[in-house]
């Protein structure tokens, strides 16, 4: 309960007007995505049948470091941005650490997570290009809720394929999407070829992000005036999320500090890249030595135990081939509560950065993430999303190291969303029934060995 | 999607440092609460066995218009205050109204509602006076969550009696309280005399706020070093909530407008009084003519159909006798989703103000409130609490009147909390199973007729 300033905001005039494209500044650029049919490097036009044209161009742009945020998107950002940068005095006190811990609170967005930053951009570009319908997939439902609301804002119809286990376990998120007016279908479903194939082979299949992506893409390419949108992994999504780090950079200036360590939880990479890349820019260009730590679930350890390899983004093989750290697109992650992190691969930018040791990764067991989440809730009042608990746990590990060494390091993490829709997960934790999931080397190797024939 | 400024904030230096006590400025002061044993006007000391001493003094203070907010409370306010004042351009557009609609967004508090404003104050005073344990009641769980977190902040143990129907229907809020470390018991319970009496007579009793209050008070007075806290109705709670209106007053100045109409939903009155009283001050002192509208559920219409009469605040008759608009303390409201509004009486200040026609009240059927909530969610992105939907519905009524007359009135309402924990209510609405509840004159008269013998 320090009397010093706790929260740092930007005025509407100070909110960044451009996103940051780290690809332009990378010395080793990401390898090109490949057209799955020809195995040739992908051109933007190859993506036009699936995505809005503007985001297709953004996806492959390795030239322009700064991309203007359209005025219509900036106007909508102003409804919830800048999000607060918070000095976590309560957490510091609870840990007894000399570290200075800051978090960027993206949970204050109307849909409860950072996902809206890209949903608004993608829906806007679709609208501008005459699209009337958008599809997407969602796991825990954070992205689906964001896209449903963004579609409503720009007058589009939204169809969302939700991973079946989340659809059934987390009815609240489905209801939120429906409240915004979206059509929500449990995936795998009988409404697509990809879904029917899986259900025929495995009627009790509980779904995965990879499967839901296949279904949403199939609906998009088979429906007139309909485009697909994606909530993470791809470079244009991460581009839109850099608003997080760009704001944080200005806010840290107001706090009079600069981060020694920047941390984000890791599913596909957009939340991590969003907070990290604007600071990483200064490592690349200005000789800063900030460490960047991606926190992934121990049950889905693509960064820490996967291979760097071309792979598909989805289960059915509809997407371009991406050069990524992957566990293989058939890897079926355990049913952890952090549904947004249950994905087999990492985005191409992050994959290249990890390969080049410009960032680090840690994998964290489920129980440790909820230990961290409960401690954070009691100390800071905000109940974090299970995904965000991974970032908190990684921050706590670093803060505890500082306690041992006495170093006053400045730690910044992204609180990607709140956990108010995930209270059943906390229920399991509090009642002692929550468990860790072990991924054996056999599980990893089996899926990875299937990859070698792809490229 | 106007490009004009949407949100108005205060810097930490601009956040008010005093609460406003309207009792000091009222021409007709509220009648005194009475000691239930002696029927004598209550003295602060009479409340000391139940409440912290400082809030007992605040409760009966009709002299001091401004009360300093303790520094420790102000420091905690800074974690989420100022809350945004938002110009609801999206809602205006959806309604096609010339009215300017603003809302104060209290849903951004870490516990999701305005309740934290008083919980922090009450927990702080308890701590300062050497109390170790606090008790309270909660309906939907907004207040219980706030008190649980506030207790954790100041190192107190919290025990919460939650109305049984909410305990069972809304497990998420119970889990939030437990995540903060509170003990939560369904009310009526077998742990108190008051609870046992009710369960013996009616084993399936689903509980009410009045019953839960009785249980919490009984636990407080029978436990060493334990005090009771209350989330609404009483004057000191409303005093703490005036931070809402005091901030809004400064924020409206930044927006360059002054409200013609101020609206709050109405359970016991603290949220309504919190937003209204700082503006009402200028009606009393400066000749302003703002209208103040309390929006109550049609199924619990104490302001629109109750009587002005001394009554108990709880079912068992443990509380002081309060001069209030009431439906009788045995009135059992229908199981509407707006659990926080299911209370038989109104606070003494609001009751006097209504009697003196310094404010108005409207009662709104449940379906209309959810019509309003869905429209608001689609237009502004925020899913409102069922309680707050009452304020939105009343604001929409006023905005539609402006549409008819062409008047550009300035309407301000309090968005007291978000509805993310109440999605089952939205589920019922979306599936067509939500209903209105009719309160007959017989139901009202039966309970009111029992009151005459009290004083």
Tab-separated table of C-alpha atoms in Angstrom, chain A residues 65-402:
chain	number	residue	atom	x	y	z
A	65	UNK	CA	8.745	-0.991	-39.525
A	66	UNK	CA	5.741	1.232	-38.828
A	67	UNK	CA	2.186	0.640	-40.064
A	68	UNK	CA	-0.492	3.302	-39.631
A	69	UNK	CA	-3.429	2.286	-37.452
A	70	UNK	CA	-6.597	3.232	-39.398
A	71	UNK	CA	-8.528	6.091	-37.836
A	72	UNK	CA	-11.652	3.926	-37.439
A	73	UNK	CA	-9.650	1.415	-35.398
A	74	UNK	CA	-7.983	4.145	-33.333
A	75	UNK	CA	-11.410	5.561	-32.522
A	76	UNK	CA	-12.503	2.204	-31.174
A	77	UNK	CA	-9.228	1.720	-29.266
A	78	UNK	CA	-10.083	4.889	-27.369
A	79	UNK	CA	-12.997	3.102	-25.711
A	80	UNK	CA	-10.590	1.083	-23.594
A	81	UNK	CA	-7.071	2.258	-24.348
A	82	UNK	CA	-4.618	3.187	-23.052
A	83	UNK	CA	-4.914	0.229	-20.719
A	84	UNK	CA	-3.317	0.832	-17.327
A	85	UNK	CA	0.328	0.106	-16.617
A	86	UNK	CA	0.272	-0.910	-12.955
A	87	UNK	CA	3.101	-1.061	-10.446
A	88	UNK	CA	2.334	-4.270	-8.533
A	89	UNK	CA	3.230	-3.055	-5.059
A	90	UNK	CA	0.903	-5.632	-3.514
A	91	UNK	CA	2.605	-8.524	-5.273
A	92	UNK	CA	6.085	-7.174	-4.483
A	93	UNK	CA	5.125	-6.982	-0.815
A	94	UNK	CA	3.640	-10.474	-0.818
A	95	UNK	CA	6.849	-11.858	-2.326
A	96	UNK	CA	9.218	-9.724	-0.262
A	97	UNK	CA	11.216	-9.036	-3.407
A	98	UNK	CA	13.377	-6.015	-4.146
A	99	UNK	CA	12.309	-6.303	-7.799
A	100	UNK	CA	10.012	-3.638	-9.243
A	101	UNK	CA	7.121	-5.489	-10.845
A	102	UNK	CA	4.869	-3.837	-13.408
A	103	UNK	CA	2.010	-5.297	-15.362
A	104	UNK	CA	0.115	-4.047	-18.370
A	105	UNK	CA	-3.554	-4.639	-17.597
A	106	UNK	CA	-5.215	-5.722	-20.842
A	107	UNK	CA	-8.054	-7.302	-18.845
A	108	UNK	CA	-9.874	-3.959	-18.772
A	109	UNK	CA	-10.885	-4.243	-22.415
A	110	UNK	CA	-14.681	-4.593	-22.709
A	111	UNK	CA	-14.280	-8.228	-23.743
A	112	UNK	CA	-11.818	-8.917	-20.948
A	113	UNK	CA	-8.590	-9.534	-22.851
A	114	UNK	CA	-6.025	-8.129	-25.271
A	115	UNK	CA	-7.665	-10.002	-28.163
A	116	UNK	CA	-9.819	-7.012	-29.087
A	117	UNK	CA	-6.756	-5.106	-30.330
A	118	UNK	CA	-6.496	-7.325	-33.398
A	119	UNK	CA	-10.190	-8.220	-33.707
A	120	UNK	CA	-11.078	-4.573	-34.308
A	121	UNK	CA	-8.339	-4.234	-36.929
A	122	UNK	CA	-9.285	-7.414	-38.769
A	123	UNK	CA	-13.014	-6.652	-38.720
A	124	UNK	CA	-12.327	-3.128	-39.941
A	125	UNK	CA	-10.234	-4.278	-42.926
A	126	UNK	CA	-12.903	-6.851	-43.831
A	127	UNK	CA	-15.619	-4.204	-43.722
A	128	UNK	CA	-13.526	-1.814	-45.799
A	129	UNK	CA	-13.028	-4.476	-48.464
A	130	UNK	CA	-16.742	-5.234	-48.767
A	131	UNK	CA	-16.776	-8.444	-46.753
A	132	UNK	CA	-20.102	-9.188	-45.014
A	133	UNK	CA	-19.316	-12.318	-42.971
A	134	UNK	CA	-16.351	-13.361	-40.881
A	135	UNK	CA	-15.450	-16.709	-39.371
A	136	UNK	CA	-12.969	-17.727	-36.749
A	137	UNK	CA	-12.060	-20.334	-34.200
A	138	UNK	CA	-11.769	-19.904	-30.468
A	139	UNK	CA	-10.476	-22.006	-27.613
A	140	UNK	CA	-11.375	-20.669	-24.186
A	141	UNK	CA	-13.394	-18.029	-25.984
A	142	UNK	CA	-11.341	-14.892	-25.440
A	143	UNK	CA	-10.679	-14.425	-29.144
A	144	UNK	CA	-14.184	-15.475	-30.145
A	145	UNK	CA	-15.697	-12.910	-27.799
A	146	UNK	CA	-13.413	-10.210	-29.167
A	147	UNK	CA	-14.173	-11.041	-32.793
A	148	UNK	CA	-17.915	-11.260	-32.079
A	149	UNK	CA	-17.932	-7.776	-30.599
A	150	UNK	CA	-15.639	-6.333	-33.287
A	151	UNK	CA	-17.888	-7.792	-35.993
A	152	UNK	CA	-20.894	-6.130	-34.348
A	153	UNK	CA	-19.043	-2.809	-34.245
A	154	UNK	CA	-18.374	-2.877	-38.000
A	155	UNK	CA	-21.703	-4.401	-39.010
A	156	UNK	CA	-20.444	-7.887	-39.958
A	157	UNK	CA	-21.992	-11.280	-39.232
A	158	UNK	CA	-19.710	-13.547	-37.201
A	159	UNK	CA	-19.556	-17.359	-37.096
A	160	UNK	CA	-17.305	-18.859	-34.431
A	161	UNK	CA	-16.099	-22.452	-34.109
A	162	UNK	CA	-15.368	-23.064	-30.462
A	163	UNK	CA	-13.237	-25.999	-29.324
A	164	UNK	CA	-15.784	-28.468	-27.990
A	165	UNK	CA	-14.286	-28.953	-24.563
A	166	UNK	CA	-14.428	-25.212	-23.930
A	167	UNK	CA	-17.882	-24.940	-25.492
A	168	UNK	CA	-19.135	-27.423	-22.918
A	169	UNK	CA	-16.949	-26.521	-19.940
A	170	UNK	CA	-17.213	-22.738	-20.299
A	171	UNK	CA	-20.776	-21.872	-21.349
A	172	UNK	CA	-20.337	-18.290	-20.153
A	173	UNK	CA	-17.946	-17.390	-22.980
A	174	UNK	CA	-20.296	-18.911	-25.521
A	175	UNK	CA	-23.101	-16.827	-24.030
A	176	UNK	CA	-20.957	-13.705	-24.247
A	177	UNK	CA	-20.389	-14.343	-27.962
A	178	UNK	CA	-24.111	-14.952	-28.446
A	179	UNK	CA	-24.944	-11.798	-26.514
A	180	UNK	CA	-22.875	-9.893	-29.095
A	181	UNK	CA	-24.923	-11.628	-31.779
A	182	UNK	CA	-22.482	-14.287	-33.094
A	183	UNK	CA	-23.297	-17.810	-34.307
A	184	UNK	CA	-21.306	-20.262	-32.187
A	185	UNK	CA	-20.704	-23.910	-33.144
A	186	UNK	CA	-18.886	-26.583	-31.145
A	187	UNK	CA	-15.856	-27.955	-33.013
A	188	UNK	CA	-15.394	-30.583	-34.376
A	189	UNK	CA	-18.828	-30.210	-35.955
A	190	UNK	CA	-20.744	-31.914	-38.729
A	191	UNK	CA	-20.962	-28.611	-40.627
A	192	UNK	CA	-17.611	-28.985	-42.412
A	193	UNK	CA	-15.690	-31.725	-44.199
A	194	UNK	CA	-12.809	-31.302	-41.772
A	195	UNK	CA	-15.108	-31.697	-38.792
A	196	UNK	CA	-17.021	-34.656	-40.245
A	197	UNK	CA	-13.786	-36.496	-40.964
A	198	UNK	CA	-12.643	-36.199	-37.362
A	199	UNK	CA	-16.018	-37.067	-35.833
A	200	UNK	CA	-16.347	-40.110	-38.069
A	201	UNK	CA	-13.029	-41.430	-36.839
A	202	UNK	CA	-13.433	-40.284	-33.247
A	203	UNK	CA	-17.014	-39.414	-32.246
A	204	UNK	CA	-15.920	-38.213	-28.788
A	205	UNK	CA	-13.167	-35.939	-30.048
A	206	UNK	CA	-13.076	-32.900	-27.736
A	207	UNK	CA	-11.581	-30.616	-30.337
A	208	UNK	CA	-8.473	-28.475	-30.563
A	209	UNK	CA	-7.589	-25.070	-31.922
A	210	UNK	CA	-6.022	-26.775	-34.944
A	211	UNK	CA	-9.293	-28.489	-35.811
A	212	UNK	CA	-11.425	-25.421	-35.212
A	213	UNK	CA	-9.148	-23.426	-37.512
A	214	UNK	CA	-9.679	-25.993	-40.266
A	215	UNK	CA	-13.436	-25.702	-39.876
A	216	UNK	CA	-13.474	-21.908	-39.866
A	217	UNK	CA	-11.227	-21.681	-42.929
A	218	UNK	CA	-13.382	-24.196	-44.772
A	219	UNK	CA	-16.515	-22.168	-44.030
A	220	UNK	CA	-14.790	-18.957	-45.144
A	221	UNK	CA	-13.534	-20.257	-48.494
A	222	UNK	CA	-16.875	-21.934	-49.261
A	223	UNK	CA	-19.061	-18.917	-48.383
A	224	UNK	CA	-19.438	-15.838	-50.619
A	225	UNK	CA	-18.178	-12.554	-49.201
A	226	UNK	CA	-16.809	-14.309	-46.148
A	227	UNK	CA	-13.297	-14.078	-44.726
A	228	UNK	CA	-11.466	-15.927	-42.032
A	229	UNK	CA	-9.839	-14.170	-39.082
A	230	UNK	CA	-7.285	-15.491	-36.640
A	231	UNK	CA	-6.586	-14.558	-33.034
A	232	UNK	CA	-2.886	-15.367	-32.741
A	233	UNK	CA	0.111	-17.100	-34.375
A	234	UNK	CA	0.211	-15.043	-37.560
A	235	UNK	CA	2.450	-12.038	-37.953
A	236	UNK	CA	-0.320	-9.535	-38.708
A	237	UNK	CA	-2.078	-10.448	-35.453
A	238	UNK	CA	1.104	-9.845	-33.500
A	239	UNK	CA	1.568	-6.594	-35.399
A	240	UNK	CA	-1.808	-5.330	-34.143
A	241	UNK	CA	-0.935	-6.408	-30.599
A	242	UNK	CA	2.201	-4.237	-30.532
A	243	UNK	CA	-0.091	-1.435	-29.364
A	244	UNK	CA	0.365	-3.084	-25.944
A	245	UNK	CA	4.124	-2.733	-25.836
A	246	UNK	CA	4.175	0.656	-27.549
A	247	UNK	CA	1.864	2.037	-24.886
A	248	UNK	CA	3.840	0.281	-22.154
A	249	UNK	CA	7.046	1.867	-23.414
A	250	UNK	CA	5.585	5.367	-22.997
A	251	UNK	CA	4.027	4.431	-19.665
A	252	UNK	CA	7.297	3.015	-18.312
A	253	UNK	CA	8.863	6.362	-19.197
A	254	UNK	CA	6.227	8.051	-17.050
A	255	UNK	CA	7.130	5.637	-14.266
A	256	UNK	CA	10.778	6.567	-14.779
A	257	UNK	CA	11.919	2.990	-15.397
A	258	UNK	CA	12.882	0.627	-18.210
A	259	UNK	CA	12.304	-3.131	-18.013
A	260	UNK	CA	15.143	-5.572	-17.462
A	261	UNK	CA	12.794	-8.482	-18.160
A	262	UNK	CA	9.609	-8.551	-20.270
A	263	UNK	CA	7.295	-11.545	-19.896
A	264	UNK	CA	4.205	-12.778	-21.711
A	265	UNK	CA	2.287	-16.031	-21.661
A	266	UNK	CA	2.590	-17.959	-24.877
A	267	UNK	CA	-0.042	-19.663	-27.016
A	268	UNK	CA	0.607	-18.610	-30.595
A	269	UNK	CA	2.651	-15.555	-29.702
A	270	UNK	CA	0.546	-12.470	-30.310
A	271	UNK	CA	0.227	-11.438	-26.676
A	272	UNK	CA	3.901	-12.141	-26.018
A	273	UNK	CA	5.023	-10.370	-29.189
A	274	UNK	CA	2.628	-7.538	-28.487
A	275	UNK	CA	4.276	-6.611	-25.219
A	276	UNK	CA	7.830	-7.690	-26.159
A	277	UNK	CA	8.602	-6.476	-29.680
A	278	UNK	CA	8.473	-2.705	-29.045
A	279	UNK	CA	11.082	-3.197	-26.306
A	280	UNK	CA	13.044	-5.761	-28.317
A	281	UNK	CA	13.420	-3.083	-30.966
A	282	UNK	CA	15.755	-1.271	-28.588
A	283	UNK	CA	17.826	-4.445	-28.093
A	284	UNK	CA	18.203	-4.731	-31.861
A	285	UNK	CA	18.751	-1.039	-32.656
A	286	UNK	CA	19.983	0.644	-29.479
A	287	UNK	CA	22.040	-1.940	-27.644
A	288	UNK	CA	19.604	-2.492	-24.778
A	289	UNK	CA	19.930	-5.845	-23.012
A	290	UNK	CA	16.403	-6.547	-21.828
A	291	UNK	CA	15.540	-10.235	-21.480
A	292	UNK	CA	12.317	-11.506	-23.073
A	293	UNK	CA	10.647	-14.562	-21.575
A	294	UNK	CA	7.760	-16.486	-23.159
A	295	UNK	CA	5.860	-18.579	-20.590
A	296	UNK	CA	4.199	-21.660	-22.050
A	297	UNK	CA	2.330	-24.525	-20.386
A	298	UNK	CA	4.409	-27.587	-19.528
A	299	UNK	CA	1.640	-29.615	-21.179
A	300	UNK	CA	2.123	-27.907	-24.551
A	301	UNK	CA	5.856	-27.156	-24.704
A	302	UNK	CA	6.498	-26.210	-28.315
A	303	UNK	CA	9.110	-23.553	-27.536
A	304	UNK	CA	11.032	-25.542	-24.956
A	305	UNK	CA	10.701	-29.048	-26.435
A	306	UNK	CA	9.426	-28.669	-30.005
A	307	UNK	CA	11.470	-28.577	-33.215
A	308	UNK	CA	12.039	-25.738	-35.638
A	309	UNK	CA	10.429	-27.075	-38.803
A	310	UNK	CA	7.904	-26.234	-41.509
A	311	UNK	CA	4.440	-27.319	-40.355
A	312	UNK	CA	0.797	-26.595	-40.932
A	313	UNK	CA	-1.086	-24.198	-38.668
A	314	UNK	CA	-4.136	-26.444	-38.524
A	315	UNK	CA	-4.987	-30.120	-38.285
A	316	UNK	CA	-6.494	-30.552	-41.729
A	317	UNK	CA	-3.568	-28.928	-43.545
A	318	UNK	CA	-5.510	-26.007	-45.059
A	319	UNK	CA	-3.071	-23.309	-43.945
A	320	UNK	CA	0.228	-22.249	-45.490
A	321	UNK	CA	3.307	-24.093	-44.279
A	322	UNK	CA	4.935	-22.030	-41.559
A	323	UNK	CA	8.552	-22.195	-40.389
A	324	UNK	CA	7.922	-22.594	-36.684
A	325	UNK	CA	8.737	-24.254	-33.426
A	326	UNK	CA	6.156	-27.007	-33.347
A	327	UNK	CA	5.086	-30.183	-31.606
A	328	UNK	CA	3.490	-31.352	-34.865
A	329	UNK	CA	0.049	-30.309	-36.014
A	330	UNK	CA	-1.463	-33.560	-34.742
A	331	UNK	CA	-0.263	-32.931	-31.184
A	332	UNK	CA	-3.348	-32.966	-28.962
A	333	UNK	CA	-2.639	-30.959	-25.816
A	334	UNK	CA	-4.023	-32.015	-22.444
A	335	UNK	CA	-7.211	-30.315	-21.285
A	336	UNK	CA	-5.574	-27.612	-19.221
A	337	UNK	CA	-7.708	-24.623	-18.262
A	338	UNK	CA	-5.523	-22.230	-20.221
A	339	UNK	CA	-7.369	-23.119	-23.409
A	340	UNK	CA	-5.795	-20.225	-25.268
A	341	UNK	CA	-2.350	-21.833	-24.883
A	342	UNK	CA	-3.369	-25.256	-26.221
A	343	UNK	CA	-1.763	-24.848	-29.644
A	344	UNK	CA	0.923	-26.936	-31.261
A	345	UNK	CA	3.031	-24.223	-32.921
A	346	UNK	CA	4.540	-20.779	-32.517
A	347	UNK	CA	4.369	-17.826	-34.885
A	348	UNK	CA	7.148	-17.459	-37.460
A	349	UNK	CA	8.613	-14.268	-36.014
A	350	UNK	CA	8.887	-15.603	-32.496
A	351	UNK	CA	10.256	-18.884	-33.828
A	352	UNK	CA	13.072	-17.092	-35.636
A	353	UNK	CA	13.795	-14.888	-32.611
A	354	UNK	CA	13.986	-17.910	-30.322
A	355	UNK	CA	16.251	-19.722	-32.782
A	356	UNK	CA	18.495	-16.656	-32.793
A	357	UNK	CA	18.454	-16.481	-28.966
A	358	UNK	CA	16.950	-13.004	-28.931
A	359	UNK	CA	14.382	-14.337	-26.471
A	360	UNK	CA	13.903	-17.197	-24.003
A	361	UNK	CA	11.132	-19.605	-23.144
A	362	UNK	CA	10.071	-21.377	-19.950
A	363	UNK	CA	7.430	-24.047	-19.496
A	364	UNK	CA	5.348	-24.015	-16.344
A	365	UNK	CA	3.195	-26.761	-14.783
A	366	UNK	CA	-0.501	-26.013	-14.346
A	367	UNK	CA	-0.467	-26.070	-10.535
A	368	UNK	CA	2.335	-23.513	-10.350
A	369	UNK	CA	0.371	-21.199	-12.634
A	370	UNK	CA	-2.659	-21.281	-10.328
A	371	UNK	CA	-0.471	-20.858	-7.233
A	372	UNK	CA	0.691	-17.683	-8.929
A	373	UNK	CA	-2.815	-16.627	-9.962
A	374	UNK	CA	-4.232	-16.971	-6.454
A	375	UNK	CA	-1.322	-15.060	-4.947
A	376	UNK	CA	-1.825	-12.325	-7.525
A	377	UNK	CA	-5.592	-12.156	-6.914
A	378	UNK	CA	-5.093	-11.711	-3.191
A	379	UNK	CA	-2.304	-9.164	-3.657
A	380	UNK	CA	-3.672	-7.093	-6.556
A	381	UNK	CA	-7.409	-7.820	-6.471
A	382	UNK	CA	-7.643	-8.963	-10.084
A	383	UNK	CA	-8.440	-12.623	-10.780
A	384	UNK	CA	-6.254	-13.470	-13.772
A	385	UNK	CA	-7.112	-15.666	-16.751
A	386	UNK	CA	-5.477	-19.117	-16.588
A	387	UNK	CA	-3.411	-18.098	-19.607
A	388	UNK	CA	-2.174	-14.946	-17.871
A	389	UNK	CA	-1.294	-17.003	-14.782
A	390	UNK	CA	1.612	-18.380	-16.820
A	391	UNK	CA	3.072	-14.895	-17.212
A	392	UNK	CA	2.524	-14.180	-13.522
A	393	UNK	CA	4.244	-17.441	-12.557
A	394	UNK	CA	7.237	-16.600	-14.735
A	395	UNK	CA	7.372	-13.099	-13.234
A	396	UNK	CA	7.274	-14.578	-9.741
A	397	UNK	CA	10.166	-16.903	-10.597
A	398	UNK	CA	12.217	-13.892	-11.693
A	399	UNK	CA	11.169	-11.830	-8.673
A	400	UNK	CA	12.189	-14.659	-6.357
A	401	UNK	CA	15.602	-14.809	-8.034
A	402	UNK	CA	15.933	-11.090	-7.265
